JSON list of C-alpha atoms in Angstrom, two decimals:
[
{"chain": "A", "resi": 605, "resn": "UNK", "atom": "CA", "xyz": [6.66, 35.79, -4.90]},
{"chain": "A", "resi": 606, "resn": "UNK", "atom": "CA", "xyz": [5.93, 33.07, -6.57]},
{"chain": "A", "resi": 607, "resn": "UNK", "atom": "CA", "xyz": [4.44, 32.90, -10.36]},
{"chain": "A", "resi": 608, "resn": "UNK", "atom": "CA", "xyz": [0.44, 32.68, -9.19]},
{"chain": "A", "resi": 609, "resn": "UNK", "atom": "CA", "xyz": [-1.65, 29.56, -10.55]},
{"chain": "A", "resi": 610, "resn": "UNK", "atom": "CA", "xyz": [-4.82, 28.77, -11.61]},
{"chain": "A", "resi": 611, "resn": "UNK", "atom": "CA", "xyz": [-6.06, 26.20, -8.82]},
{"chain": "A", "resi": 612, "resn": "UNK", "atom": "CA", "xyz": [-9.33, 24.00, -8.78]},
{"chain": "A", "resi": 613, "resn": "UNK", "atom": "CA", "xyz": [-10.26, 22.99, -5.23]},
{"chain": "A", "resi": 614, "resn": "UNK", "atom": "CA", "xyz": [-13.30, 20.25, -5.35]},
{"chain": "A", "resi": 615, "resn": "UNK", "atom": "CA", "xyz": [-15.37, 18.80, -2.72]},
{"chain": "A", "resi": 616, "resn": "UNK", "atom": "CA", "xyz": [-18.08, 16.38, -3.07]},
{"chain": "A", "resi": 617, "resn": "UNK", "atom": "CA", "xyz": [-19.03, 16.15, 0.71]},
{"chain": "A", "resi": 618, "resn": "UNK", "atom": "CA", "xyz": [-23.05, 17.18, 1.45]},
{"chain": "A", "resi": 619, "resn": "UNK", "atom": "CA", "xyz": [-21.77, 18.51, 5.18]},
{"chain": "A", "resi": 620, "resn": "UNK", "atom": "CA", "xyz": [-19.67, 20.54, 6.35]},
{"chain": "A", "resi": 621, "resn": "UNK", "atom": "CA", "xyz": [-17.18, 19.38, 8.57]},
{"chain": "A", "resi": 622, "resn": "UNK", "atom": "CA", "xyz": [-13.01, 19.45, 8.88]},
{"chain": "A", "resi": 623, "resn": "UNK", "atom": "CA", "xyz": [-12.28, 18.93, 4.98]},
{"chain": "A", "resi": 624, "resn": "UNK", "atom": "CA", "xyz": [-14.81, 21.31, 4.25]},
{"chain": "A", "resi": 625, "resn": "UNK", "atom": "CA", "xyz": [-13.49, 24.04, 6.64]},
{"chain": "A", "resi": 626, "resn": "UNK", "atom": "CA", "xyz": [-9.76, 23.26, 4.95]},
{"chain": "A", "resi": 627, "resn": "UNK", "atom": "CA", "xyz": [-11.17, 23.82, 1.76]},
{"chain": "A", "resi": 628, "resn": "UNK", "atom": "CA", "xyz": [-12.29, 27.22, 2.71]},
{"chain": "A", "resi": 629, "resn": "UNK", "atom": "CA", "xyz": [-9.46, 28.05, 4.36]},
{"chain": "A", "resi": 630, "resn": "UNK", "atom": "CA", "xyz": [-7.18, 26.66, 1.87]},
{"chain": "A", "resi": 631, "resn": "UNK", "atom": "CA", "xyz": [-9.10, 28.50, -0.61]},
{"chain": "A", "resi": 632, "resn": "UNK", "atom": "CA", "xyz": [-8.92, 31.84, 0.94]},
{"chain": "A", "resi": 633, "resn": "UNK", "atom": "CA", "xyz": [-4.96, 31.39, 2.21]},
{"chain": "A", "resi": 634, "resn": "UNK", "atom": "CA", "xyz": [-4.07, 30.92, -1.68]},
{"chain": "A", "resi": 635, "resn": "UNK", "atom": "CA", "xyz": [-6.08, 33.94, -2.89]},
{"chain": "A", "resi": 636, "resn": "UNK", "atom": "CA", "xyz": [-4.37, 36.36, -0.69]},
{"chain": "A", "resi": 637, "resn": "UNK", "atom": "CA", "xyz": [-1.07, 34.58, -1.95]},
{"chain": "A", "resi": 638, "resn": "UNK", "atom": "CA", "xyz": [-2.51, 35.79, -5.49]},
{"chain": "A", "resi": 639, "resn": "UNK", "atom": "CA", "xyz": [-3.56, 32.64, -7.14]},
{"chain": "A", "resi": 640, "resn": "UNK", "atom": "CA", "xyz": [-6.69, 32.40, -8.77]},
{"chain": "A", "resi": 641, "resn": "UNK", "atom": "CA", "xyz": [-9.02, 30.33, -7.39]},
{"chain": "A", "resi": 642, "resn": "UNK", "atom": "CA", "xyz": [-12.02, 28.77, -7.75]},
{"chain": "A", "resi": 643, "resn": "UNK", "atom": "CA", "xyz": [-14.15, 26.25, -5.61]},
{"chain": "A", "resi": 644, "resn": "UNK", "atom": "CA", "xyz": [-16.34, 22.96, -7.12]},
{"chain": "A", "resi": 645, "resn": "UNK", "atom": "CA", "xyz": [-18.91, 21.90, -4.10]},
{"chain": "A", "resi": 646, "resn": "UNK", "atom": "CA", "xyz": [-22.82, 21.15, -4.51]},
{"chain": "A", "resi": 647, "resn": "UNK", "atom": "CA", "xyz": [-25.07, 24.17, -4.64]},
{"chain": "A", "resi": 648, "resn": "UNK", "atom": "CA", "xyz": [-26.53, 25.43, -1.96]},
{"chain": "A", "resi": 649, "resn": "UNK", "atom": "CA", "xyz": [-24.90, 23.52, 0.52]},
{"chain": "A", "resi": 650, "resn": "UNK", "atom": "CA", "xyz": [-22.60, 25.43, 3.33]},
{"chain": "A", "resi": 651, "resn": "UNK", "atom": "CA", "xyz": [-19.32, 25.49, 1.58]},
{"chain": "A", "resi": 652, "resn": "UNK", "atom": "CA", "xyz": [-20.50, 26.88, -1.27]},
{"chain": "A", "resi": 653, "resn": "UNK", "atom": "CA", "xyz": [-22.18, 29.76, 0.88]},
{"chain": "A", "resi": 654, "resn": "UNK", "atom": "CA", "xyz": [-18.96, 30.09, 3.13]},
{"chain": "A", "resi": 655, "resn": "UNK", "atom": "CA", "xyz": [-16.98, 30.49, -0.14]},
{"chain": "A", "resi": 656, "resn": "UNK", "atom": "CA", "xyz": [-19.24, 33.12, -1.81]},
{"chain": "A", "resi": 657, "resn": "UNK", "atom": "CA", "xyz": [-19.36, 35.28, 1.55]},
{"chain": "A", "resi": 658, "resn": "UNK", "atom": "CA", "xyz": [-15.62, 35.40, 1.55]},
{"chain": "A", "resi": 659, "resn": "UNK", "atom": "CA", "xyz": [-15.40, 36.24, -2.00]},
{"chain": "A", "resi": 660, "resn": "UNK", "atom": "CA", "xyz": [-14.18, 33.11, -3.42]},
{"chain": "A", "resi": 661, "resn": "UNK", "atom": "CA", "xyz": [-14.92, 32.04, -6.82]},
{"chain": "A", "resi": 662, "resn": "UNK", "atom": "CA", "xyz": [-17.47, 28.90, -6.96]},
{"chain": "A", "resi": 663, "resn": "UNK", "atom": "CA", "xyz": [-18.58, 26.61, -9.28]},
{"chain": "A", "resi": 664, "resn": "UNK", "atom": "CA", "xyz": [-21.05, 24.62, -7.59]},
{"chain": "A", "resi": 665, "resn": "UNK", "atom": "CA", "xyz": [-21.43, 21.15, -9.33]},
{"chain": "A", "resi": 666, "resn": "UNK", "atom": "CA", "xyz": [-24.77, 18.89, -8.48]},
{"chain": "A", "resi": 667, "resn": "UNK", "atom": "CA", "xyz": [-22.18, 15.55, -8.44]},
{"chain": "A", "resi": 668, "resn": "UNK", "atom": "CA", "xyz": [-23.73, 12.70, -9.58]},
{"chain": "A", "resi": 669, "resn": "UNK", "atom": "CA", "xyz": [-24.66, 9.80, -7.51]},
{"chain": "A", "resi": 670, "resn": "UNK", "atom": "CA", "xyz": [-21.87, 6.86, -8.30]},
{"chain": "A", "resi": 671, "resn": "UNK", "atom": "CA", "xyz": [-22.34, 5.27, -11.55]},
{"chain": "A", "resi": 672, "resn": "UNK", "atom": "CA", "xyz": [-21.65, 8.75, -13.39]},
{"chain": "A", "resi": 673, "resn": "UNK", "atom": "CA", "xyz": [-18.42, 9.37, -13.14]},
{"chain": "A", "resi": 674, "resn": "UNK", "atom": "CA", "xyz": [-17.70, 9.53, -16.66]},
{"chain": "A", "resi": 675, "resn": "UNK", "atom": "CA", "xyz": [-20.04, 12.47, -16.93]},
{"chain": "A", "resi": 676, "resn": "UNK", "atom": "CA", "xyz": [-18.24, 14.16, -13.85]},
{"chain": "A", "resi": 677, "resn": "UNK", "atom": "CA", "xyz": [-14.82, 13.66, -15.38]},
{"chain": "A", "resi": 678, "resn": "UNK", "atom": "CA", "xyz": [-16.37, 15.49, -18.63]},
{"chain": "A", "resi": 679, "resn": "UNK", "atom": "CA", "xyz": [-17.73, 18.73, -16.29]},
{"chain": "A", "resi": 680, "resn": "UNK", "atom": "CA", "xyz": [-14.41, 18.91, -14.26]},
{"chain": "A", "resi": 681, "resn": "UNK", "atom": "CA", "xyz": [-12.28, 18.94, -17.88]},
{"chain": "A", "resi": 682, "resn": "UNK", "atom": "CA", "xyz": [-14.81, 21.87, -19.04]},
{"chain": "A", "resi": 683, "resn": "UNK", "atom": "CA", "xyz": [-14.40, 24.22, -16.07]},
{"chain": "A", "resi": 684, "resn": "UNK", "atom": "CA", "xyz": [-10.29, 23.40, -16.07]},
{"chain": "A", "resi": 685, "resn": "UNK", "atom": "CA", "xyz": [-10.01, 23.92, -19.85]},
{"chain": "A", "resi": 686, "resn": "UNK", "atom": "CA", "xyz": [-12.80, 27.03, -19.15]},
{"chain": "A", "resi": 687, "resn": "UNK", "atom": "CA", "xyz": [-10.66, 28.69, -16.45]},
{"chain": "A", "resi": 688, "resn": "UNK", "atom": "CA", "xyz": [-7.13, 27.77, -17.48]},
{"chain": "A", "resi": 689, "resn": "UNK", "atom": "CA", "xyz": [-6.80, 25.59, -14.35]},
{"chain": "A", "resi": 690, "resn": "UNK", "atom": "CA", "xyz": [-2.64, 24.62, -13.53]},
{"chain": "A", "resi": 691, "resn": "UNK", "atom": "CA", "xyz": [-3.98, 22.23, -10.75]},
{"chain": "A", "resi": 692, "resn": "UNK", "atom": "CA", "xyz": [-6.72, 20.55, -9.24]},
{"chain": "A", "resi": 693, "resn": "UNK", "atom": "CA", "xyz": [-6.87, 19.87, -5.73]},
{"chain": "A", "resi": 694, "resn": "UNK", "atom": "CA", "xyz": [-9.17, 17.10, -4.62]},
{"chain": "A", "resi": 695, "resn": "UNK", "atom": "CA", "xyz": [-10.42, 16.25, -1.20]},
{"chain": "A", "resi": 696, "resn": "UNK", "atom": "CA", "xyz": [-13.19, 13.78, -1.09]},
{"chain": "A", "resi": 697, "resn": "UNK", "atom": "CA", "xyz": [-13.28, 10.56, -2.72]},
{"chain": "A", "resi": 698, "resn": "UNK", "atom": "CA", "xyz": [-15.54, 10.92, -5.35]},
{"chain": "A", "resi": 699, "resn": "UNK", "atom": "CA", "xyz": [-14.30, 14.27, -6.43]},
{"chain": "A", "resi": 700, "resn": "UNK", "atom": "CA", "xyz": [-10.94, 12.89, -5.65]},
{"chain": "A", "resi": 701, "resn": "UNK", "atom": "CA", "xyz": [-11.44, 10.18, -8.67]},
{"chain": "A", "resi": 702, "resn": "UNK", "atom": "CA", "xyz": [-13.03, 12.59, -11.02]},
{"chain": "A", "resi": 703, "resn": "UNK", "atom": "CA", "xyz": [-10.95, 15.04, -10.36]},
{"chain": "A", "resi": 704, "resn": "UNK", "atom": "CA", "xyz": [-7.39, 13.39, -11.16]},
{"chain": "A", "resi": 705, "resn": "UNK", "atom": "CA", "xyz": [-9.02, 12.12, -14.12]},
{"chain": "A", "resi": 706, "resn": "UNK", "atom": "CA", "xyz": [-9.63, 15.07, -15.72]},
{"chain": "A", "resi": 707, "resn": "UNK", "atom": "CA", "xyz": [-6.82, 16.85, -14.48]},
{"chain": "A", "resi": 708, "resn": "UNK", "atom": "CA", "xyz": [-4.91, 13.92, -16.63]},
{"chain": "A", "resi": 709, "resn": "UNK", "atom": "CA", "xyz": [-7.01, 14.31, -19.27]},
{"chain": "A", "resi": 710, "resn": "UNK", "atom": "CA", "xyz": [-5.99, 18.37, -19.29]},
{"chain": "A", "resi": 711, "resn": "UNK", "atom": "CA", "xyz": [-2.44, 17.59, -18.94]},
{"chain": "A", "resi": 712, "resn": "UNK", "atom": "CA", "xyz": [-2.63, 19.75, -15.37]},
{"chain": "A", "resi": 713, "resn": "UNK", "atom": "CA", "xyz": [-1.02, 18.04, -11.78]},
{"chain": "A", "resi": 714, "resn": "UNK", "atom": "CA", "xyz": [-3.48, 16.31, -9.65]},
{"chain": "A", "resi": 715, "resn": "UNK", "atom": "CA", "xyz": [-2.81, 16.31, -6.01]},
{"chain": "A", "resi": 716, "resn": "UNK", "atom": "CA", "xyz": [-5.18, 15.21, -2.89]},
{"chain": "A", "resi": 717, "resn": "UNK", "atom": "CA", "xyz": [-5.76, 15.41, 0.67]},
{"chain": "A", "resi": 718, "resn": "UNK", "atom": "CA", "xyz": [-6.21, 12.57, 2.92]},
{"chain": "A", "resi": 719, "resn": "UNK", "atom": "CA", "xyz": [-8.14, 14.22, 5.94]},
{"chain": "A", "resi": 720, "resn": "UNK", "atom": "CA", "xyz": [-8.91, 10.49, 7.12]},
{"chain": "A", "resi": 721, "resn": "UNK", "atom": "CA", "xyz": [-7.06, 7.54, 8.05]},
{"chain": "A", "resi": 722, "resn": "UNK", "atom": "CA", "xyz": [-8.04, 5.10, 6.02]},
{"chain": "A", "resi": 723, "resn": "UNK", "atom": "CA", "xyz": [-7.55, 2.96, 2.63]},
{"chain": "A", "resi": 724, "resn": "UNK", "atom": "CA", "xyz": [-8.47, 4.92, -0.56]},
{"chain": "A", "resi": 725, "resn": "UNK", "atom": "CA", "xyz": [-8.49, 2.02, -2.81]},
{"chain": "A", "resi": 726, "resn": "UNK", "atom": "CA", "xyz": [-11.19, 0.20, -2.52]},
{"chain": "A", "resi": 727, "resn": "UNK", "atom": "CA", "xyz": [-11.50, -1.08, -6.27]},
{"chain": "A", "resi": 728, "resn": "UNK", "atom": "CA", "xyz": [-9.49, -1.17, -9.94]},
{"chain": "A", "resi": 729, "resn": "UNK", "atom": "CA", "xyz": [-10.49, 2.69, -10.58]},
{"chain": "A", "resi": 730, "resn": "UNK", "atom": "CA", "xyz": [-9.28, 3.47, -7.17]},
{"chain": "A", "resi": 731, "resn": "UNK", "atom": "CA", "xyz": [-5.83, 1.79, -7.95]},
{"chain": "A", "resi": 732, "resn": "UNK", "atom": "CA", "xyz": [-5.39, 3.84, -11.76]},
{"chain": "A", "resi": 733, "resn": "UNK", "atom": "CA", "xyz": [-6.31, 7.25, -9.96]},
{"chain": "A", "resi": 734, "resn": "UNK", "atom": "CA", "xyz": [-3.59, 6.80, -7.51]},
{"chain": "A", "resi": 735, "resn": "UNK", "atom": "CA", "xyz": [-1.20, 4.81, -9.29]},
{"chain": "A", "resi": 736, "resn": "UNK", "atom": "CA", "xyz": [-1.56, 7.03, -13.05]},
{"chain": "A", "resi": 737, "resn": "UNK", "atom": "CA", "xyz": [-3.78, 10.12, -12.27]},
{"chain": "A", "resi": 738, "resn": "UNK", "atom": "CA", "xyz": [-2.95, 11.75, -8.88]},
{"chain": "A", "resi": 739, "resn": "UNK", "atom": "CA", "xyz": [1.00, 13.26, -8.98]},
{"chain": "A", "resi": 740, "resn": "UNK", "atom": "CA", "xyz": [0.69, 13.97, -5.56]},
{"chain": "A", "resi": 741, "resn": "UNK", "atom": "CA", "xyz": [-0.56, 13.30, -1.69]},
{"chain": "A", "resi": 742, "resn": "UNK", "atom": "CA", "xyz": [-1.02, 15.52, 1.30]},
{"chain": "A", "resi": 743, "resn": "UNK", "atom": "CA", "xyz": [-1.47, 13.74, 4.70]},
{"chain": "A", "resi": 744, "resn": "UNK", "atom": "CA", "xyz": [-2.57, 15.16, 8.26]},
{"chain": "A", "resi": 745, "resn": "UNK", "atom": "CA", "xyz": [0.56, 12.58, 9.78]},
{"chain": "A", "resi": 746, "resn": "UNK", "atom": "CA", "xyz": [3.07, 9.99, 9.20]},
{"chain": "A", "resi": 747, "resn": "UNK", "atom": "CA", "xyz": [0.56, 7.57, 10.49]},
{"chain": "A", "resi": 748, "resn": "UNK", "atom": "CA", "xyz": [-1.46, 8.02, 7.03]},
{"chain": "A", "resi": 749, "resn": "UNK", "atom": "CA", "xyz": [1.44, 8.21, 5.59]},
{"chain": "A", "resi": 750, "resn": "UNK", "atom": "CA", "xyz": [2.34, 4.75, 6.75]},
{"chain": "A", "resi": 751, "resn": "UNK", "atom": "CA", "xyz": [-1.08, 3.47, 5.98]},
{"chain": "A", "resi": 752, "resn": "UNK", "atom": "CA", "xyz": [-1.25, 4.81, 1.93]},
{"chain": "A", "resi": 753, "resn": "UNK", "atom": "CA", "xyz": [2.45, 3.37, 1.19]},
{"chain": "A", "resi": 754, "resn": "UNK", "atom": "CA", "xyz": [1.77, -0.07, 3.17]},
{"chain": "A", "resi": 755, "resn": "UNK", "atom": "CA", "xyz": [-1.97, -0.50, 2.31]},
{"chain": "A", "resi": 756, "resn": "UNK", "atom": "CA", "xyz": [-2.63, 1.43, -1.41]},
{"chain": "A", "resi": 757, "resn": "UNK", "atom": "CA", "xyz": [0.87, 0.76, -2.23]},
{"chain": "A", "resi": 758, "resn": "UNK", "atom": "CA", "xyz": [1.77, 4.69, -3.48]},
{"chain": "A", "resi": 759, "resn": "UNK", "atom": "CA", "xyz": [5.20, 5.73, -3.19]},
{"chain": "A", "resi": 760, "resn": "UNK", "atom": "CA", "xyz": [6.38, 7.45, -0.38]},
{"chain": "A", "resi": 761, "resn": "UNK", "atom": "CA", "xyz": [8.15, 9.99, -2.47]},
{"chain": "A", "resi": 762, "resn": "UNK", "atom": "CA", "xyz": [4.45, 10.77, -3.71]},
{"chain": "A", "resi": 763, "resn": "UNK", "atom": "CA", "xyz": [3.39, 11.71, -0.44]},
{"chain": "A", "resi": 764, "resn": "UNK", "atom": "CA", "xyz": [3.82, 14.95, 2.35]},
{"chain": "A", "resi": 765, "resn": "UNK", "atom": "CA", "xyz": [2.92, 15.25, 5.38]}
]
């Protein structure tokens, strides 16, 4: 077996829809593997219910509405300095940003899901979270792939499928 980690799995999302249900899953796959982990969603919204009912660790953030993310960055870095977090696994945008720049800030690896298939740079804070904060990519398909390495310009060697 593997040495277990300490893994952070965020998600900013208000529903609960395909990234959310990976998140659980994901979640609950990696505890029976015997890492410790523990789950960053809004309070009271499905995935943090779904996570408590199956015995996962949460620690439901309110995220801030954009224009806060320096405040975000400074909750994430508590709860990964807090809970002796190895890596933080992001999966929607704006706990994708925060997240890999705290994660930086800890000295832990950042790494992110794509569950969609488009851009995810849309401005310069976009470009230094994938280009300096995240150390790693996981895509649903070569098609995304395609997309991050043509369109974001990350380096294929920083992305799986």
């Amino acid at each position: 077996m593997k040495v277990p980690r300490h893994i952070l799995l965020t998600n900013s999302s208000d529903i609960y829809g395909g990234g959310e249900f990976y998140v659980l899953e994901l979640a609950k796959e990696l505890t029976k593997r015997g890492h410790t982990i523990i789950v960053t969603c809004k309070p009271d919204n499905l995935l943090c219910r779904k996570c408590n009912d199956a015995g996962i660790q949460t620690n439901p953030l309110d995220f801030p509405p954009q224009g806060k993310l320096f405040s975000f960055v400074k909750k994430l870095k508590d709860i990964i300095q807090q809970h002796n977090i190895q890596i933080v696994h992001t999966n929607t945008n704006y706990d994708r940003t925060a997240g890999a720049f705290a994660a930086r800030l800890c000295g832990v690896t950042h790494v992110t899901n794509v569950h969609s298939f488009h851009s995810l740079q849309h401005n310069p804070t976009h470009w230094v979270r994938n280009t300096w904060a995240t150390d790693h990519f996981l895509v649903d398909g070569v098609c995304v792939k395609e997309l991050l390495v043509r369109d974001d310009g990350i380096s294929s060697g920083k992305i799986s499928i």
